[in-house]
C-alpha positions as a printed NumPy array, in Angstrom:
array([[101.49 , 186.749,  96.908],
       [104.283, 184.255,  96.322],
       [106.826, 183.063,  98.868],
       [109.753, 180.7  ,  98.246],
       [111.596, 180.07 , 101.515],
       [114.634, 177.807, 101.657],
       [114.83 , 176.027, 105.015],
       [117.996, 174.655, 106.622],
       [118.172, 171.237, 108.275],
       [118.17 , 172.736, 111.817],
       [115.035, 174.718, 110.922],
       [113.306, 171.645, 109.52 ],
       [114.332, 169.063, 112.103],
       [111.72 , 170.034, 114.753],
       [108.965, 169.679, 112.115],
       [109.864, 166.13 , 111.049],
       [107.05 , 163.638, 111.61 ],
       [108.9  , 160.687, 113.101],
       [105.671, 158.663, 113.192],
       [105.606, 158.608, 109.388],
       [109.353, 157.972, 109.285],
       [109.066, 154.811, 111.405],
       [105.927, 153.775, 109.508],
       [107.953, 153.911, 106.277],
       [110.303, 151.38 , 107.901],
       [107.365, 149.116, 108.892],
       [107.896, 149.937, 112.547],
       [105.158, 150.974, 114.951],
       [104.42 , 154.693, 115.132],
       [104.689, 154.45 , 118.939],
       [108.459, 154.334, 118.496],
       [108.313, 157.978, 117.378],
       [108.267, 158.879, 121.079],
       [112.063, 158.516, 120.925],
       [112.105, 162.053, 119.483],
       [110.946, 163.386, 122.873],
       [113.693, 161.598, 124.851],
       [117.   , 163.215, 125.807],
       [119.984, 161.495, 124.2  ],
       [121.587, 160.13 , 127.37 ],
       [122.093, 156.453, 128.306],
       [119.717, 156.596, 131.277],
       [116.993, 158.358, 129.271],
       [117.241, 155.882, 126.392],
       [117.259, 152.91 , 128.768],
       [114.123, 154.277, 130.404],
       [112.501, 154.673, 127.016],
       [113.275, 151.036, 126.179],
       [111.725, 149.875, 129.46 ],
       [108.372, 151.395, 128.448],
       [107.87 , 148.663, 125.836],
       [106.658, 145.136, 126.639],
       [109.13 , 142.288, 126.259],
       [107.747, 141.171, 122.902],
       [108.436, 144.663, 121.453],
       [111.948, 145.101, 122.831],
       [113.643, 143.815, 119.645],
       [111.694, 146.239, 117.466],
       [112.359, 149.044, 119.947],
       [116.104, 148.384, 119.683],
       [115.827, 148.416, 115.877],
       [113.963, 151.738, 116.075],
       [116.597, 153.153, 118.417],
       [119.442, 152.158, 116.077],
       [117.544, 153.635, 113.131],
       [116.963, 156.833, 115.082],
       [120.686, 157.223, 115.799],
       [121.561, 156.639, 112.133],
       [118.938, 159.181, 111.077],
       [120.359, 161.793, 113.458],
       [123.838, 161.187, 112.051],
       [122.578, 161.636, 108.477],
       [120.8  , 164.858, 109.44 ],
       [123.991, 166.099, 111.1  ],
       [125.985, 165.435, 107.921],
       [123.424, 167.203, 105.754],
       [123.416, 170.141, 108.146],
       [127.217, 170.417, 107.979],
       [126.998, 170.292, 104.177],
       [124.506, 173.178, 104.197],
       [121.688, 171.109, 102.685],
       [118.165, 172.475, 102.562],
       [114.591, 172.027, 101.406],
       [112.53 , 174.613,  99.549],
       [108.829, 175.37 ,  99.517],
       [106.911, 177.673,  97.202],
       [103.553, 179.019,  98.338],
       [101.146, 181.177,  96.36 ],
       [ 98.223, 182.787,  98.189],
       [ 95.569, 183.732,  95.667],
       [ 92.078, 185.177,  95.562],
       [ 89.591, 182.396,  94.941],
       [ 85.944, 181.51 ,  94.77 ],
       [ 84.038, 178.29 ,  94.234],
       [ 81.742, 177.402,  91.365],
       [ 80.044, 174.137,  92.291],
       [ 82.931, 171.619,  92.316],
       [ 85.593, 173.938,  90.905],
       [ 87.844, 176.494,  92.589],
       [ 88.417, 179.571,  90.406],
       [ 91.623, 181.627,  90.68 ],
       [ 90.633, 184.828,  88.855],
       [ 93.978, 186.627,  89.066],
       [ 95.754, 183.637,  87.505],
       [ 93.04 , 182.903,  84.946],
       [ 92.986, 179.353,  86.289],
       [ 90.436, 176.843,  87.51 ],
       [ 90.921, 173.792,  89.746],
       [ 88.281, 171.141,  89.002],
       [ 87.785, 168.814,  91.973],
       [ 85.968, 165.604,  92.826],
       [ 83.078, 165.143,  95.241],
       [ 83.215, 162.349,  97.775],
       [ 81.321, 159.162,  97.019],
       [ 82.456, 157.604, 100.283],
       [ 80.354, 158.871, 103.172],
       [ 78.084, 157.562, 105.922],
       [ 74.291, 157.923, 105.788],
       [ 73.323, 161.398, 106.911],
       [ 76.813, 162.759, 106.249],
       [ 77.464, 165.32 , 103.482],
       [ 79.175, 164.313, 100.234],
       [ 82.139, 166.674, 100.5  ],
       [ 84.227, 168.405,  97.856],
       [ 87.232, 170.582,  98.656],
       [ 85.517, 173.41 ,  96.769],
       [ 82.843, 173.425,  99.486],
       [ 85.377, 175.097, 101.799],
       [ 85.859, 178.123,  99.508],
       [ 83.234, 180.869,  99.419],
       [ 81.181, 181.115,  96.199],
       [ 81.542, 184.314,  94.2  ],
       [ 77.967, 185.39 ,  94.87 ],
       [ 78.607, 185.366,  98.628],
       [ 80.616, 188.576,  98.333],
       [ 83.311, 187.118, 100.614],
       [ 86.889, 187.93 ,  99.59 ],
       [ 88.231, 184.384,  99.965],
       [ 91.664, 182.95 ,  99.184],
       [ 93.442, 179.612,  98.874],
       [ 97.075, 178.601,  99.008],
       [ 98.948, 176.53 ,  96.425],
       [102.188, 174.875,  97.502],
       [105.034, 172.625,  96.433],
       [108.065, 171.602,  98.475],
       [111.147, 169.559,  97.68 ],
       [114.642, 168.676,  98.839],
       [117.865, 169.033,  96.878],
       [117.688, 166.317,  94.188],
       [120.814, 164.391,  95.161],
       [119.882, 164.098,  98.845],
       [117.599, 161.119,  98.277],
       [120.24 , 159.554,  96.01 ],
       [122.905, 159.429,  98.734],
       [124.783, 156.19 ,  99.446],
       [123.958, 154.381,  96.191],
       [126.501, 151.709,  97.152],
       [124.807, 150.941, 100.494],
       [121.132, 149.828, 100.269],
       [120.417, 150.529, 103.943],
       [121.974, 154.011, 103.945],
       [120.346, 154.752, 100.596],
       [116.874, 153.879, 101.932],
       [117.59 , 155.887, 105.065],
       [118.442, 158.938, 102.954],
       [115.291, 158.486, 100.866],
       [112.947, 158.21 , 103.834],
       [114.616, 161.14 , 105.607],
       [114.441, 163.304, 102.482],
       [110.724, 162.512, 102.205],
       [110.219, 163.693, 105.784],
       [112.212, 166.88 , 105.157],
       [110.054, 167.784, 102.143],
       [106.953, 167.292, 104.293],
       [108.574, 169.259, 107.131],
       [109.18 , 172.145, 104.725],
       [105.482, 172.131, 103.812],
       [104.556, 171.987, 107.512],
       [106.806, 174.901, 108.411],
       [105.63 , 176.955, 105.432],
       [101.988, 176.226, 106.329],
       [102.623, 177.582, 109.83 ],
       [104.019, 180.779, 108.299],
       [100.99 , 180.993, 105.988],
       [ 98.553, 180.756, 108.894],
       [100.412, 183.115, 111.212],
       [102.056, 185.646, 108.87 ],
       [101.761, 185.465, 105.093],
       [ 97.994, 184.965, 104.93 ],
       [ 97.537, 185.546, 108.636],
       [ 94.108, 183.988, 109.011],
       [ 95.248, 182.433, 112.32 ],
       [ 97.669, 185.13 , 113.455],
       [ 97.083, 184.363, 117.141],
       [ 97.725, 180.63 , 116.806],
       [ 99.639, 179.236, 119.795],
       [100.016, 175.576, 118.83 ],
       [103.025, 173.479, 119.733],
       [104.845, 171.603, 116.987],
       [103.359, 168.231, 118.088],
       [ 99.906, 169.81 , 117.855],
       [100.709, 171.074, 114.359],
       [101.944, 167.645, 113.292],
       [ 98.607, 166.284, 114.518],
       [ 96.84 , 168.891, 112.292],
       [ 95.136, 170.713, 115.17 ],
       [ 95.397, 174.015, 113.287],
       [ 92.576, 175.813, 111.482],
       [ 92.201, 174.699, 107.862],
       [ 93.699, 171.798, 105.951],
       [ 96.594, 171.099, 103.561],
       [ 95.499, 168.272, 101.208],
       [ 98.283, 166.978,  98.979],
       [ 97.94 , 165.749,  95.418],
       [ 97.434, 162.   ,  95.313],
       [ 95.863, 161.814,  98.751],
       [ 92.241, 160.67 ,  99.365],
       [ 90.527, 164.057,  98.984],
       [ 92.732, 165.099,  96.02 ],
       [ 93.269, 161.807,  94.173],
       [ 93.958, 163.08 ,  90.642],
       [ 97.724, 163.105,  90.125],
       [ 97.355, 164.968,  86.824],
       [ 96.637, 168.107,  88.887],
       [100.415, 168.277,  89.324],
       [100.704, 169.409,  85.703],
       [ 98.413, 172.359,  86.454],
       [100.222, 173.168,  89.702],
       [103.555, 172.948,  87.888],
       [102.423, 175.653,  85.484],
       [101.158, 177.9  ,  88.275],
       [104.042, 177.364,  90.721],
       [106.825, 176.805,  88.163],
       [108.008, 173.422,  89.432],
       [111.14 , 173.414,  87.223],
       [112.506, 176.511,  88.968],
       [112.26 , 174.559,  92.241],
       [114.135, 171.634,  90.72 ],
       [110.988, 169.512,  90.397],
       [110.14 , 167.62 ,  87.226],
       [107.102, 165.477,  86.519],
       [106.972, 161.996,  85.04 ],
       [104.366, 161.081,  82.426],
       [102.157, 159.833,  85.261],
       [102.374, 163.16 ,  87.116],
       [104.699, 161.832,  89.813],
       [107.148, 164.362,  91.23 ],
       [110.899, 163.964,  90.945],
       [112.734, 164.165,  93.303],
       [110.441, 161.689,  94.98 ],
       [111.03 , 163.7  ,  98.156],
       [108.55 , 166.351,  97.031],
       [104.95 , 167.185,  97.784],
       [102.331, 169.568,  96.417],
       [ 98.753, 170.552,  97.04 ],
       [ 96.451, 173.288,  98.273],
       [ 95.822, 175.11 , 101.552],
       [ 92.302, 175.923, 102.722],
       [ 91.505, 178.188, 105.678],
       [ 87.818, 177.484, 106.359],
       [ 87.389, 176.562, 110.061],
       [ 85.107, 173.662, 109.105],
       [ 87.492, 172.271, 106.482],
       [ 88.409, 168.64 , 107.117],
       [ 90.018, 165.729, 105.362],
       [ 87.9  , 163.091, 103.667],
       [ 88.153, 160.358, 101.056],
       [ 86.648, 160.762,  97.601],
       [ 86.336, 156.987,  97.392],
       [ 85.182, 155.071,  94.329],
       [ 83.794, 157.303,  91.589],
       [ 81.376, 156.275,  88.863],
       [ 81.665, 156.646,  85.114],
       [ 79.207, 159.556,  85.112],
       [ 81.352, 161.438,  87.624],
       [ 84.478, 160.667,  85.627],
       [ 82.889, 162.038,  82.449],
       [ 81.782, 165.229,  84.214],
       [ 85.191, 165.693,  85.81 ],
       [ 86.99 , 165.051,  82.5  ],
       [ 84.779, 167.672,  80.836],
       [ 85.759, 170.216,  83.487],
       [ 89.427, 169.268,  83.123],
       [ 89.22 , 169.584,  79.328],
       [ 90.396, 165.982,  78.869],
       [ 89.013, 162.742,  77.54 ],
       [ 87.799, 160.342,  80.262],
       [ 90.111, 157.535,  79.139],
       [ 93.099, 159.892,  79.11 ],
       [ 92.308, 161.036,  82.646],
       [ 91.468, 157.637,  84.13 ],
       [ 95.08 , 156.459,  84.819],
       [ 95.814, 159.555,  86.917],
       [ 92.963, 159.086,  89.402],
       [ 93.822, 156.823,  92.29 ],
       [ 90.687, 156.047,  94.295],
       [ 89.438, 152.926,  95.988],
       [ 88.098, 150.43 ,  93.49 ],
       [ 88.403, 152.77 ,  90.493]])
């Protein structure tokens, strides 16, 4: 099953993670609470009073940034701008550290964590997919989301406005993935059809399952984007890949969706040469060709 929704700015706005937005501007994530405050002078003054004196200057900077961000979102909404997300929900089973997609004739080789506490399991994302011999009819989701390419290129003549557009576009691409993931859980796949989470709870990942993105600690091999591009047809979404596997527009994200109730995020951490050789064999690549794509601690 493949779904390619196109979300409007008003649809996406409630799903924006303002914590990550302010973090991108090197401001404290506590300033994201501004998103819960009514836009009236008394409300904003009360919000400012919640911060100690030594944080008042940063709070004012965050407030100004917030107003500018709302204005940019308003303009994009009036222009009919949007963000798209493609999701494929496919039958799957695990074979050791690989996820097999039989209907696509594809295989996703993955890495096992080398960064865990004594007594803790060394996790691999494939652990959260049922093995074929279990007889369980399991599935996974594949996804990619992006904004319209020229959104992040707005205001080339104004460095501040240009950076604002870039950071907002990043958040909209992530919001599209968040909104699509909600629809996967509740409707398209429906493994959590009775979910009653609020949006803040969703942004805090309180839902069943996980949505690891390519390049993040549990999915650190950026070359997987080339495989996902083939399966999801990135070009038809307006996404192209650089030689390093980076997505363009930069305001794009991709990854997989897992439904297992015990699934959790983890860090692969530093991998050894033996693990690299085994992983390269499963990827059908030479270790030295694969090495530049894997971004783990100390590797």
